[in-house]
XYZ file of C-alpha atoms in Angstrom:
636
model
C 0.000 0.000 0.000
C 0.665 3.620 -0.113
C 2.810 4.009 3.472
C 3.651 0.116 3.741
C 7.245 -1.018 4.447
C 7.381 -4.014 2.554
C 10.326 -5.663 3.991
C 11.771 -3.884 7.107
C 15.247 -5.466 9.208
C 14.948 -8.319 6.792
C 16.645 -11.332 8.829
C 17.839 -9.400 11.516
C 17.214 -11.040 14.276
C 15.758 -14.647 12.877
C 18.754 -16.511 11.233
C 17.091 -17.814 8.013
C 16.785 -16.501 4.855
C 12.348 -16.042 4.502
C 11.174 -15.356 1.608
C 14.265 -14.239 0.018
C 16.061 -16.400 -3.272
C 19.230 -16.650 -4.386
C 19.314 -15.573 -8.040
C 22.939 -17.186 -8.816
C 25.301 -18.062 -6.204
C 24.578 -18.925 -2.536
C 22.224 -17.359 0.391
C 23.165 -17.263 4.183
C 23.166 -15.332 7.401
C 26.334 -13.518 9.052
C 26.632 -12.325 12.537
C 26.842 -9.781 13.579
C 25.344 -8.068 11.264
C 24.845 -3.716 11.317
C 25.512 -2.231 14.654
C 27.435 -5.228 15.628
C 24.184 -6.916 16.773
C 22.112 -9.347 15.133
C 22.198 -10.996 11.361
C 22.571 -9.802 8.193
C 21.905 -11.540 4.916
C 24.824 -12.869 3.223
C 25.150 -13.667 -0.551
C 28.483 -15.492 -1.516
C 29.763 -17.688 -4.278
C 28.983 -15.198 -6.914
C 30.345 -15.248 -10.287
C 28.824 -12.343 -11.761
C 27.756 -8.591 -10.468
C 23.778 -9.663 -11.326
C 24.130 -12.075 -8.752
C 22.224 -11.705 -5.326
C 19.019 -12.060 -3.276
C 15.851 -11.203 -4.766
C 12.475 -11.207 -3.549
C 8.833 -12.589 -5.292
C 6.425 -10.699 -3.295
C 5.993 -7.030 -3.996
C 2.080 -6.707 -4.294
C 1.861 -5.421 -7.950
C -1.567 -5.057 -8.465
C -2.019 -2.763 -5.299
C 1.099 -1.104 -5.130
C 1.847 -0.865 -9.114
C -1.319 -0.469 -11.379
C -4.477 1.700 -10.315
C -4.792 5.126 -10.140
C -1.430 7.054 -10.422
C 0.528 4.263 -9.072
C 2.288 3.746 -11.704
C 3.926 7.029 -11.759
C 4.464 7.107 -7.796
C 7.959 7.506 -6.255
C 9.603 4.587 -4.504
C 12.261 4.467 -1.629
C 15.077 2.025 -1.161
C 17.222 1.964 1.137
C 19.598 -0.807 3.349
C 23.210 -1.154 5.173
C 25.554 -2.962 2.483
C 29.466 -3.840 2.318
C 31.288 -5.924 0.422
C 34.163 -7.855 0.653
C 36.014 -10.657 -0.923
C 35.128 -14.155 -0.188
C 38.910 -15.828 -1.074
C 40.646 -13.116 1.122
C 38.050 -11.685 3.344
C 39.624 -8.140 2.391
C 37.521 -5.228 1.770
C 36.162 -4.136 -1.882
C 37.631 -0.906 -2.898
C 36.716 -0.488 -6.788
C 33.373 0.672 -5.973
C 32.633 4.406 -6.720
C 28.996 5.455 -6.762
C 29.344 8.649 -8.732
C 30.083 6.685 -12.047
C 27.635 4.011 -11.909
C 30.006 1.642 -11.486
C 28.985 -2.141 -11.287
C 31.606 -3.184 -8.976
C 29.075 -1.094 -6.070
C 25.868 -2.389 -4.472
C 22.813 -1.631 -6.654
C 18.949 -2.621 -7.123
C 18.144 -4.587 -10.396
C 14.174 -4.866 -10.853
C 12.735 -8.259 -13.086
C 9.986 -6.903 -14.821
C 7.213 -9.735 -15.395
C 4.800 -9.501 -18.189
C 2.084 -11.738 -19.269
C 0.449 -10.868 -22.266
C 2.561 -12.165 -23.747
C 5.103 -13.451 -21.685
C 7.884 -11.366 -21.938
C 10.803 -9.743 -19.231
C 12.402 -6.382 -18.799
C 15.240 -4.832 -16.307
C 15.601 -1.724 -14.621
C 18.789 -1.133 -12.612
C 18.986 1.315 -9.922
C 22.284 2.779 -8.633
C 22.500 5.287 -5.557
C 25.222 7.676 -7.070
C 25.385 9.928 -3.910
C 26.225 6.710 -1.596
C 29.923 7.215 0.166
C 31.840 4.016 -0.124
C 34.275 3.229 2.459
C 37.683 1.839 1.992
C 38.090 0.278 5.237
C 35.036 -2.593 5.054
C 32.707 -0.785 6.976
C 29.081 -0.945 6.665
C 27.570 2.501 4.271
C 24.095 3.571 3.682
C 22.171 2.939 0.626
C 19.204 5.125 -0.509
C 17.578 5.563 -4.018
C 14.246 7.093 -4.942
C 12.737 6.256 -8.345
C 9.894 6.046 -10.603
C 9.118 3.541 -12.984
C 9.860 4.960 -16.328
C 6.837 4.805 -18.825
C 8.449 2.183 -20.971
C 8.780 -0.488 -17.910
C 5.019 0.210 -17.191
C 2.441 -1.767 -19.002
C -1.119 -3.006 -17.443
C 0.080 -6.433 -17.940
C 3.221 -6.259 -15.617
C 2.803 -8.918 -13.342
C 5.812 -9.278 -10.996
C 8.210 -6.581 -9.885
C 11.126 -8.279 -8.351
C 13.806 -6.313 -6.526
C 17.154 -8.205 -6.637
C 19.950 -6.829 -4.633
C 23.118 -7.095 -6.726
C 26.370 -5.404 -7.658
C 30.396 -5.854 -6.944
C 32.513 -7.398 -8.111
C 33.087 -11.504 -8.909
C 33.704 -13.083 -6.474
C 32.385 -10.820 -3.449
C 30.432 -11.178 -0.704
C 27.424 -8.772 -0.032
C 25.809 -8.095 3.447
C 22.517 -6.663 3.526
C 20.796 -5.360 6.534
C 17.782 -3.456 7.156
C 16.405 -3.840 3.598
C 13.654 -1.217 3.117
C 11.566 -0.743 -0.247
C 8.582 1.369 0.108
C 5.994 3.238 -1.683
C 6.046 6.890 -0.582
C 2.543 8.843 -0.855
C 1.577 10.927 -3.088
C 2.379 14.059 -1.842
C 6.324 12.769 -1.375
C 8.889 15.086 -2.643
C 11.959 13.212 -1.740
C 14.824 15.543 -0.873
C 17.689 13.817 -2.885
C 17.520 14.328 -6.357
C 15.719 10.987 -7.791
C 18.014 8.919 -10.210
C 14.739 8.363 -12.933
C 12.201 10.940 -14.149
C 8.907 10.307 -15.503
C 7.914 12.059 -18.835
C 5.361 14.684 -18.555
C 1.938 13.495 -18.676
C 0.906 16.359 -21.150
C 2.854 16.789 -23.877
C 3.160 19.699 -25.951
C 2.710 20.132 -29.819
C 6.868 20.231 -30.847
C 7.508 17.154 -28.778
C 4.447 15.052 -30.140
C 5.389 16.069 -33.830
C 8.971 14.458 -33.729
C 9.802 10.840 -34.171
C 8.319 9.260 -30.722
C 10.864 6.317 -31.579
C 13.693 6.815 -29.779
C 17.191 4.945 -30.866
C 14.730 4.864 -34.088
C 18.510 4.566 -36.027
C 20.072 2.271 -33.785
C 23.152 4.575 -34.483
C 25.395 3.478 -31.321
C 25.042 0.203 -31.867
C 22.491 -0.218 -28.924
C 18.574 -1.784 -28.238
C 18.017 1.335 -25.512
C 14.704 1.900 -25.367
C 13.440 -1.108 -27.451
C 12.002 -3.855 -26.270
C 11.509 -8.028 -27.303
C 8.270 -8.711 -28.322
C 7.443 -12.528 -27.262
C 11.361 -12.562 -29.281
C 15.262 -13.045 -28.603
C 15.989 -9.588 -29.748
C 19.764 -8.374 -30.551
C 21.470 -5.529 -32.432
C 22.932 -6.941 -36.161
C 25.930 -5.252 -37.680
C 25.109 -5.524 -41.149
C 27.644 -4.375 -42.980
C 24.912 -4.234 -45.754
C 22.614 -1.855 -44.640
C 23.153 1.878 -45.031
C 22.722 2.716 -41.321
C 25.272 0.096 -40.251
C 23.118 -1.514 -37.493
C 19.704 -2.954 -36.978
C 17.524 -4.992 -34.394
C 17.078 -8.658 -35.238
C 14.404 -10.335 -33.920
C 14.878 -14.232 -33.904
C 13.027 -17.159 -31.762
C 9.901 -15.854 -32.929
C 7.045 -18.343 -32.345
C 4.279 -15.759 -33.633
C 3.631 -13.728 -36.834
C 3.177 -10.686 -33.380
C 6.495 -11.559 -32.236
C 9.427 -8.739 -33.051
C 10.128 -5.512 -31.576
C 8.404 -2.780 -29.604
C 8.640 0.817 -27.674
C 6.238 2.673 -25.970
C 5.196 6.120 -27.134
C 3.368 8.894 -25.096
C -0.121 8.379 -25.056
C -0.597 11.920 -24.693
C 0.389 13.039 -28.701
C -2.282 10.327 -30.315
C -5.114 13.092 -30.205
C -8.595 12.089 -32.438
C -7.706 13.818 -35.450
C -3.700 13.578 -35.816
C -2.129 11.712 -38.759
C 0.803 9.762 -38.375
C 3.920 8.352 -40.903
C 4.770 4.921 -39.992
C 8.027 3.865 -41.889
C 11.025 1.751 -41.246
C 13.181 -0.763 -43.186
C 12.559 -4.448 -43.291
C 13.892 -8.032 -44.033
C 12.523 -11.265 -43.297
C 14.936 -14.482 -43.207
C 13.815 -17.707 -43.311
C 14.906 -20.429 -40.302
C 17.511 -22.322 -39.920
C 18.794 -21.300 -43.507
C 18.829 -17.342 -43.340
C 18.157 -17.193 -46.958
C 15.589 -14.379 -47.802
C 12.142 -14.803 -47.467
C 10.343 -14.444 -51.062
C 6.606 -15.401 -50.154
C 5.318 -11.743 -48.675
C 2.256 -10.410 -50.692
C 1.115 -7.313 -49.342
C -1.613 -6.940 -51.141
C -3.104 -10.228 -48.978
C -3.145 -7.655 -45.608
C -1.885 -10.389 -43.698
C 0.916 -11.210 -40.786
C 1.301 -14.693 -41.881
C 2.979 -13.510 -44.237
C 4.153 -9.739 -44.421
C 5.553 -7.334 -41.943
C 2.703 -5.348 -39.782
C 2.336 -2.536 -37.119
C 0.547 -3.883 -34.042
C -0.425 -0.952 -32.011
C -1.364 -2.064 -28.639
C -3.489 0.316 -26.322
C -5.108 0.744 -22.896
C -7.808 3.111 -21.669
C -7.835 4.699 -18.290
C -10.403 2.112 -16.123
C -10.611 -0.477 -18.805
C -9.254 -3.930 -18.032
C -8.932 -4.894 -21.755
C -5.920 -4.891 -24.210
C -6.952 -3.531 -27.265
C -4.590 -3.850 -30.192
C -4.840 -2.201 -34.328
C -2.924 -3.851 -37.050
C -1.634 -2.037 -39.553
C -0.844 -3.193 -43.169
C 1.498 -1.525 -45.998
C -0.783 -3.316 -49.170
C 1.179 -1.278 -51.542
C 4.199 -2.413 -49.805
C 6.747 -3.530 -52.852
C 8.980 -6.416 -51.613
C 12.361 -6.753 -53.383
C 13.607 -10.213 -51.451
C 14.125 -12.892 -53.683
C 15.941 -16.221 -53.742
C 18.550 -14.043 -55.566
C 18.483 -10.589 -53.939
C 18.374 -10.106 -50.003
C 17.663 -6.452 -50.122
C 15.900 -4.482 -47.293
C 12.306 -3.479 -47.758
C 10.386 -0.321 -46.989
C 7.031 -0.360 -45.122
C 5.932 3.132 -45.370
C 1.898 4.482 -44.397
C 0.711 7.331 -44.175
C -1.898 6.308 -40.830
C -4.968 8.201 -39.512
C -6.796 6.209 -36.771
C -10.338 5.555 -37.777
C -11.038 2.723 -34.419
C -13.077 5.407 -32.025
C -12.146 2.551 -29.411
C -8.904 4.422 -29.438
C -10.095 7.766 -28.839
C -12.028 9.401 -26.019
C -15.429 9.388 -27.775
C -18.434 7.647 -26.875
C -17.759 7.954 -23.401
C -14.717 6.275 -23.431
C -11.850 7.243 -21.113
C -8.517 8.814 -22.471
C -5.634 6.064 -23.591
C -2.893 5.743 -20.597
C -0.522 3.855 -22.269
C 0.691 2.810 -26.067
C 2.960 0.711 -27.498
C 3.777 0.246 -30.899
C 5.063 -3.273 -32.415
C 7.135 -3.867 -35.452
C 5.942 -7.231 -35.810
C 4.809 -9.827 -39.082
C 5.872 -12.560 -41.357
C 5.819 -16.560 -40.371
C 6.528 -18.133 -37.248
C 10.233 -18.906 -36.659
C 11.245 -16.168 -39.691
C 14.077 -13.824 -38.466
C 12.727 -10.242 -38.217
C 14.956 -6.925 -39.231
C 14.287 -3.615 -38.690
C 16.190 -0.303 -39.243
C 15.390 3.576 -39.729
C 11.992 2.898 -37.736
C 9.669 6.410 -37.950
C 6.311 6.854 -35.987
C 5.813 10.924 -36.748
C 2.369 12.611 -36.297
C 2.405 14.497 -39.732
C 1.384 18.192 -39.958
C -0.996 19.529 -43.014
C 2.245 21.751 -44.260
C 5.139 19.501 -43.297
C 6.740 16.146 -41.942
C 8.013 17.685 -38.918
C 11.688 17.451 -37.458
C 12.834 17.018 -33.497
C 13.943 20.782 -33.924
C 11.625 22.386 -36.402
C 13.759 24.715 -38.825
C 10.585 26.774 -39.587
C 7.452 27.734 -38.123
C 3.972 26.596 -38.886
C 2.665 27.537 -41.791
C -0.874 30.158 -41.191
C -3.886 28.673 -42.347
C -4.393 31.432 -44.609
C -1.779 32.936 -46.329
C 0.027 36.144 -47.595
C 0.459 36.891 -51.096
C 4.031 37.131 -50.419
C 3.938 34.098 -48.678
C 2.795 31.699 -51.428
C 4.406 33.700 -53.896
C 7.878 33.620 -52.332
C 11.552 31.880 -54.051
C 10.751 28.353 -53.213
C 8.313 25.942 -51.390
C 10.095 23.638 -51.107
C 12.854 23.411 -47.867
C 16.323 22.311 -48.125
C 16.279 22.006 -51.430
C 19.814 22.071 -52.209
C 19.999 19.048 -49.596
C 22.706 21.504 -47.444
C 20.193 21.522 -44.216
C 20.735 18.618 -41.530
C 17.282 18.146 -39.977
C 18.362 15.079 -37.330
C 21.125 12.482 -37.449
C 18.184 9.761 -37.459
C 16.446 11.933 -40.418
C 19.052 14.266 -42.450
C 16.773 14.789 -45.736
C 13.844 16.056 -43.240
C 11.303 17.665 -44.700
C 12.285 14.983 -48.402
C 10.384 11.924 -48.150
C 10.089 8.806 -50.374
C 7.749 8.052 -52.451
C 7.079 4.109 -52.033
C 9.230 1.879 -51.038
C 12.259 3.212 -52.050
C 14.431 5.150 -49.852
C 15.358 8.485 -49.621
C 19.019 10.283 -48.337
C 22.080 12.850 -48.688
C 24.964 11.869 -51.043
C 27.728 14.223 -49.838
C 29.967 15.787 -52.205
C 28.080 14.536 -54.930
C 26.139 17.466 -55.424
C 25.533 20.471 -58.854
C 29.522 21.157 -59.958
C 30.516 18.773 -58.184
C 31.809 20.426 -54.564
C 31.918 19.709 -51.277
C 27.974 20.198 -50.777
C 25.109 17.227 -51.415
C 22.686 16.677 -53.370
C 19.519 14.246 -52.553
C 19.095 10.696 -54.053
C 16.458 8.842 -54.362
C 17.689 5.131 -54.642
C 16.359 1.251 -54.134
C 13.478 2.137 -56.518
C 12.545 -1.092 -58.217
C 10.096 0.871 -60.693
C 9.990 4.879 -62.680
C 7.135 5.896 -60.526
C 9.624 5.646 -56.851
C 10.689 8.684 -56.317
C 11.242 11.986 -53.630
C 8.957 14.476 -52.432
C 7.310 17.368 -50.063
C 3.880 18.119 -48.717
C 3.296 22.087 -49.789
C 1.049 23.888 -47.978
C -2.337 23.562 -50.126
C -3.716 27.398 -49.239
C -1.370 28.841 -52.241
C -2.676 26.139 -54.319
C -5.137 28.892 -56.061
C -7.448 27.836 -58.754
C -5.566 27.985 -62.260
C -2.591 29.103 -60.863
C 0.710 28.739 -62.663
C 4.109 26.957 -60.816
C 7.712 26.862 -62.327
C 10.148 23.684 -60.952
C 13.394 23.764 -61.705
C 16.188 21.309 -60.454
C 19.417 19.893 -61.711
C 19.194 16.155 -61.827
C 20.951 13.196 -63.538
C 20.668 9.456 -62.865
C 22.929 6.501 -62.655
C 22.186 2.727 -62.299
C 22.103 1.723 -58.803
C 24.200 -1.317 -59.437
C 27.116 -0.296 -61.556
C 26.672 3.525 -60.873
C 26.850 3.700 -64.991
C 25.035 6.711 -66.144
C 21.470 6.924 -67.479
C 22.565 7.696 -71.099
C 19.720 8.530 -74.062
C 19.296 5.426 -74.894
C 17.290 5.181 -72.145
C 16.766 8.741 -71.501
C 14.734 10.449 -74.014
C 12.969 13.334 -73.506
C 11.300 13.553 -76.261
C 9.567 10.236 -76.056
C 6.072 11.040 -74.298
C 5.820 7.153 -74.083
C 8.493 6.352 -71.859
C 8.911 6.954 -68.008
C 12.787 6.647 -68.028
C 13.667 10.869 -68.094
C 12.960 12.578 -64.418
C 9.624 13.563 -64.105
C 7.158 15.609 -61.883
C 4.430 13.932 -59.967
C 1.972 15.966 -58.181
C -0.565 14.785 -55.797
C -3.413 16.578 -54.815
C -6.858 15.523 -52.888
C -10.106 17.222 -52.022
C -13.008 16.620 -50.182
C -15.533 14.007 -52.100
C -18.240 15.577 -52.213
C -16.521 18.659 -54.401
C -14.870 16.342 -56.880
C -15.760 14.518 -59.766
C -13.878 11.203 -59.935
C -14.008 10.573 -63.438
C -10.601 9.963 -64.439
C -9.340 12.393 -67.786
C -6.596 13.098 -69.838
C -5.456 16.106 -71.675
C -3.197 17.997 -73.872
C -2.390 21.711 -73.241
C -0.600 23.749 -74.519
C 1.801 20.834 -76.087
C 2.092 19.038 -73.178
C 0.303 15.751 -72.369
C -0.894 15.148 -68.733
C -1.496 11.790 -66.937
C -4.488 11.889 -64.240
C -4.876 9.146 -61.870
C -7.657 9.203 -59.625
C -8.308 7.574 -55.920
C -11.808 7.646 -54.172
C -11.995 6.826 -50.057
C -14.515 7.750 -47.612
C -13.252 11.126 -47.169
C -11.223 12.160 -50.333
C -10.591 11.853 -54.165
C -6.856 11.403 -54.764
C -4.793 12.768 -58.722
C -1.930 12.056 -59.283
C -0.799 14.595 -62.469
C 2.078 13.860 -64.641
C 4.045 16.700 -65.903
C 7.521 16.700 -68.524
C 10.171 18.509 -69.729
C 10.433 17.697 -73.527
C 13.200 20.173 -73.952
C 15.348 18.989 -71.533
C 19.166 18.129 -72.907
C 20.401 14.685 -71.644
C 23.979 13.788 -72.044
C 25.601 10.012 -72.312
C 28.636 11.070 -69.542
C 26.197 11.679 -66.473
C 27.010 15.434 -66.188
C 24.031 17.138 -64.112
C 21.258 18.218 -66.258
C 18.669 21.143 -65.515
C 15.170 20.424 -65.571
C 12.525 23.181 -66.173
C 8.901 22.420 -66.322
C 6.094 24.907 -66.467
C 2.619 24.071 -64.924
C -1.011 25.350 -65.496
C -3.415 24.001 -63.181
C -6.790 23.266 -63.889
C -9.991 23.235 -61.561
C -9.721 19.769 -60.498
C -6.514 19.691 -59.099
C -6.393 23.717 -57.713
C -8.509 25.890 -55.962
C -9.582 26.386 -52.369
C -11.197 23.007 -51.873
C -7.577 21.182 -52.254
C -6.509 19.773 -49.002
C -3.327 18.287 -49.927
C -0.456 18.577 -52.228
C 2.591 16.479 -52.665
C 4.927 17.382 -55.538
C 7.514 13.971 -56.245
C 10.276 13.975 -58.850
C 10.282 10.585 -60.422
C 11.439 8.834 -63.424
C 14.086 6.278 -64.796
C 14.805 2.988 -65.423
C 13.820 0.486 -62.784
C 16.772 0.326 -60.473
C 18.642 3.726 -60.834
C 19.544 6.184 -58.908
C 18.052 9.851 -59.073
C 19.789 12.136 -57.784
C 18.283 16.123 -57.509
C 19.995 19.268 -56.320
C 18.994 22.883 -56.177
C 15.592 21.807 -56.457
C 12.953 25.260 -56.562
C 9.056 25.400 -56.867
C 7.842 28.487 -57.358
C 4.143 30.563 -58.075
C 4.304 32.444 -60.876
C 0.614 33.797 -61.071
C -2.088 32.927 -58.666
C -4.412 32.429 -61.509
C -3.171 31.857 -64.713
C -2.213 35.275 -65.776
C 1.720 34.155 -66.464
C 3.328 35.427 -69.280
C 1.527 32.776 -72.417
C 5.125 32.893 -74.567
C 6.953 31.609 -71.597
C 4.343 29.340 -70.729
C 4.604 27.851 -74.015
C 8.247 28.058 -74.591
C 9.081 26.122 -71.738
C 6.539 23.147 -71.398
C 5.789 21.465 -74.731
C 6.453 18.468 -72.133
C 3.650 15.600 -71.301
């Protein structure tokens, strides 16, 4: 409860061991033990710091879950020393201050049950004073249990008292671990914080993975998911590292983190991207048999969000499915895989509608593929998406107003870092460029126009013309009729012998073929403003492509738009790209919710690679100069 000791003068004056276990080595009683009176409990034979006593019996479903309890502040505190069992001299490696494993410190074995799976939480008391001499020292630690050891599930919370060296004895006396009330402010400063329950809109709007890279070669903050779960150095994969998750006797085993509750608001929209292989057992070969398009675990990577509600005793879990998910493993090819979706939650069981009570926690599960199949992940984004942007840790602008300036829309360039110069985050260095697909998207230093010391941005791993890189725009400038100018140096090489793109390929003048670089634009409105009957036109010599998407909410288009008089060259010198754009009522105008411009185009398998990339307004409705309109986009 609240003010209960739970284990006070453990063995102090009874000499046996109660309730306590050994957890490696040997348990016994010394006297005298503290104050040269009594017993204390004595742990010997140990081969390892993680050896000790530990203890079954903390009441979790009182003390742990309910009301608040999972964010209250705990106490520990006992008499220790340490010495060393072959000479019976003192241990004098210990100091405190660096967290050094060689001194006394709390280990908690987290239990959870659906499924069955374990976590650890060591505690060390950085402030304790470690004598040279032998002597008995005090011990004290408060702490909270961080958000990602908490889950309604947790079933045992076992303390095990641990630390020094192999080899060493550890005396414990007066063992206290206690639950302080609510109103506790411990005076110490406490070794573990809690993350604010609130959480405002900058934090929720970054990636809520942390480690999401795996850059230091490290699983912090992940977790196994009913898995054996270890960090691969693959010397393959453009980030260097990646978790591997193996034993997996599920399609919902893999690899988890919990995220703050507090940023999934009814409403947000999220990006939910990482990089993927599956390997088959025993052999490691690739895994070939994933259709996406079959929305199913058995057989493809999934997102398995898993989510409680404040007084609900139920789990409640959403899958989510990439069905346009390309996969590029083969019996021949072991190449990594991009799961990329664009997410908004439609299950009002996760929101606080109806009644329902707000979510307390969330965790998100990188899960999928058949039972015993070896799991990879890298590069692993769960973002809440803004209307105007993807946005970054550190935002490098400010929000866009919902109704905008003239001299706002009609400024140098919407698009941001477009001469790929601007480091957003280590984890995400083309931020605000995003892929289109399943390819992937990143910086190619000194590679970039004229070949200096600056980048330029590739698109690569795109097994088809249509993969390509992009930015959300904000939609207000997107005035009806109005005219846009891109302009961007580009050239392309094959991703496999870095050979250049040369015209036999390339041809600009071949309105047939997707193999020249290409503008894409994606727009959407509301349905019930929008005719979805597909069309196809030619203006002003150039021939447009219009795809259209119908759901519930929205017609997508998807426009096409070339540059005919664009020079290519056989020796893979940079080329400049200049297309001109008219919109037309059904893909402008104030009704447009969304916009996505993507440069695309090339043979399957190359590499395109933009720099100085600019999209500009040149009228807000149509009233651009007609000779330069026509002079520079006899392109389809």
């Amino acid at each position: 409860d609240d003010e209960s000791i739970l284990w006070d003068r453990v063995n102090d004056e009874h000499n046996v061991v109660g309730p306590w276990s050994a957890f490696g080595g040997k348990l016994g009683v010394e006297t005298p033990g503290y104050g040269n009176a009594g017993h204390a409990m004595r742990a010997y034979g140990r081969t390892s710091w993680a050896t000790g006593p530990f203890f079954w019996h903390v009441d979790v479903a009182n003390c742990v879950h309910g009301p608040s309890r999972s964010t209250a502040t705990w106490r520990f505190s006992a008499k220790v020393k340490l010495y060393y069992e072959s000479t019976g001299l003192p241990v004098t490696t210990c100091t405190p201050s660096t967290r050094s494993l060689d001194c006394p410190v709390v280990r908690l074995l987290l239990k959870y049950n659906a499924p069955e799976r374990y976590s650890w939480l060591t505690l060390h008391d950085t402030s304790m004073v470690w004598p040279t001499d032998g002597s008995w020292t005090d011990m004290e630690l408060f702490f909270s249990l961080p958000e990602e050891n908490y889950a309604p599930d947790l079933e045992i919370m076992a303390p095990m008292l641990v630390g020094g060296p192999s080899g060493s004895v550890a005396l414990w006396d007066n063992v206290v671990f206690q639950q302080l009330p609510g109103d506790f402010t411990p005076t110490a400063t406490p070794t573990q914080t809690v993350s604010p329950s609130s959480s405002p809109t900058v934090y929720c709007t970054k990636n809520m993975f942390q480690n999401a890279d795996l850059a230091q070669g490290t699983s912090t903050h992940w977790w196994p998911w009913n898995s054996q779960m270890t960090v691969l150095n693959d010397s393959n994969n453009e980030y260097e590292y990646a978790l591997q998750a193996s034993s997996r006797g599920h399609s919902h085993s893999g690899v988890a983190q919990r995220v703050d509750p507090a940023c999934l608001q009814a409403g947000t929209t999220w990006l939910i991207s990482f990089t993927v292989k599956l390997l088959q057992p025993e052999t490691g070969l690739p895994y070939t048999d994933c259709d996406p398009t079959l929305s199913s675990g058995q057989y493809c990577p999934f997102v398995n969000i898993l989510y409680h509600k404040a007084g609900d005793d139920q789990l409640h879990n959403k899958e989510i499915y990439d069905t346009a998910m390309e996969w590029k493993q083969s019996s021949s090819n072991n190449e990594w895989n991009r799961f990329h979706v664009i997410w908004k939650p439609d299950d009002d069981l996760f929101w606080p509608a109806r009644g329902y009570e707000p979510l307390s926690y969330v965790i998100v599960a990188v899960v999928g593929g058949p039972a015993n199949t070896t799991l990879l992940v890298d590069n692993l984004q769960f973002e809440q998406l803004e209307r105007w942007e993807i946005p970054t840790q550190s935002p490098s602008q400010s929000p866009m107003p919902s109704v905008a300036p003239t001299n706002y829309c009609d400024r140098y360039n919407h698009f941001d870092n477009g001469d790929g110069e601007t480091y957003a985050t280590s984890s995400n260095p083309t931020n605000p460029w995003l892929p289109f697909g399943t390819n992937n998207v990143g910086l190619a230093a000194g590679t970039g126009y004229s070949n200096t010391s600056n980048n330029s941005i590739r698109a690569y791993d795109r097994a088809s013309w249509h993969r390509g890189v992009g930015q959300w725009m904000d939609p207000v400038c997107v005035t009806q009729n109005s005219t846009w100018h891109l302009s961007a140096m580009v050239k392309l090489v094959d991703q496999e012998t870095g050979q250049p793109i040369t015209t036999s390929q390339c041809n600009p003048k071949n309105t047939m073929s997707n193999y020249c670089p290409m503008l894409r634009v994606f727009t959407s409105k509301p349905t019930n403003t929008t005719s979805t009957t597909s069309s196809s036109s030619n203006t002003g010599g150039r021939r447009r492509r219009r795809k259209l998407v119908q759901d519930e909410e929205n017609v997508f288009q998807a426009d096409l738009y070339r540059d005919t008089n664009m020079v290519w060259n056989d020796d893979g010198d940079w080329v400049e790209l200049n297309i001109y754009i008219q919109l037309n009522p059904s893909n402008s105008g104030p009704d447009v919710n969304s916009i996505v411009p993507f440069l695309v185009g090339g043979p399957p398998n190359s590499v395109l690679y933009i720099d100085d990339v600019r999209m500009q307004r040149t009228s807000a409705d149509g009233s651009s100069s007609t000779a330069e309109y026509a002079a520079t986009t006899t392109s389809a």
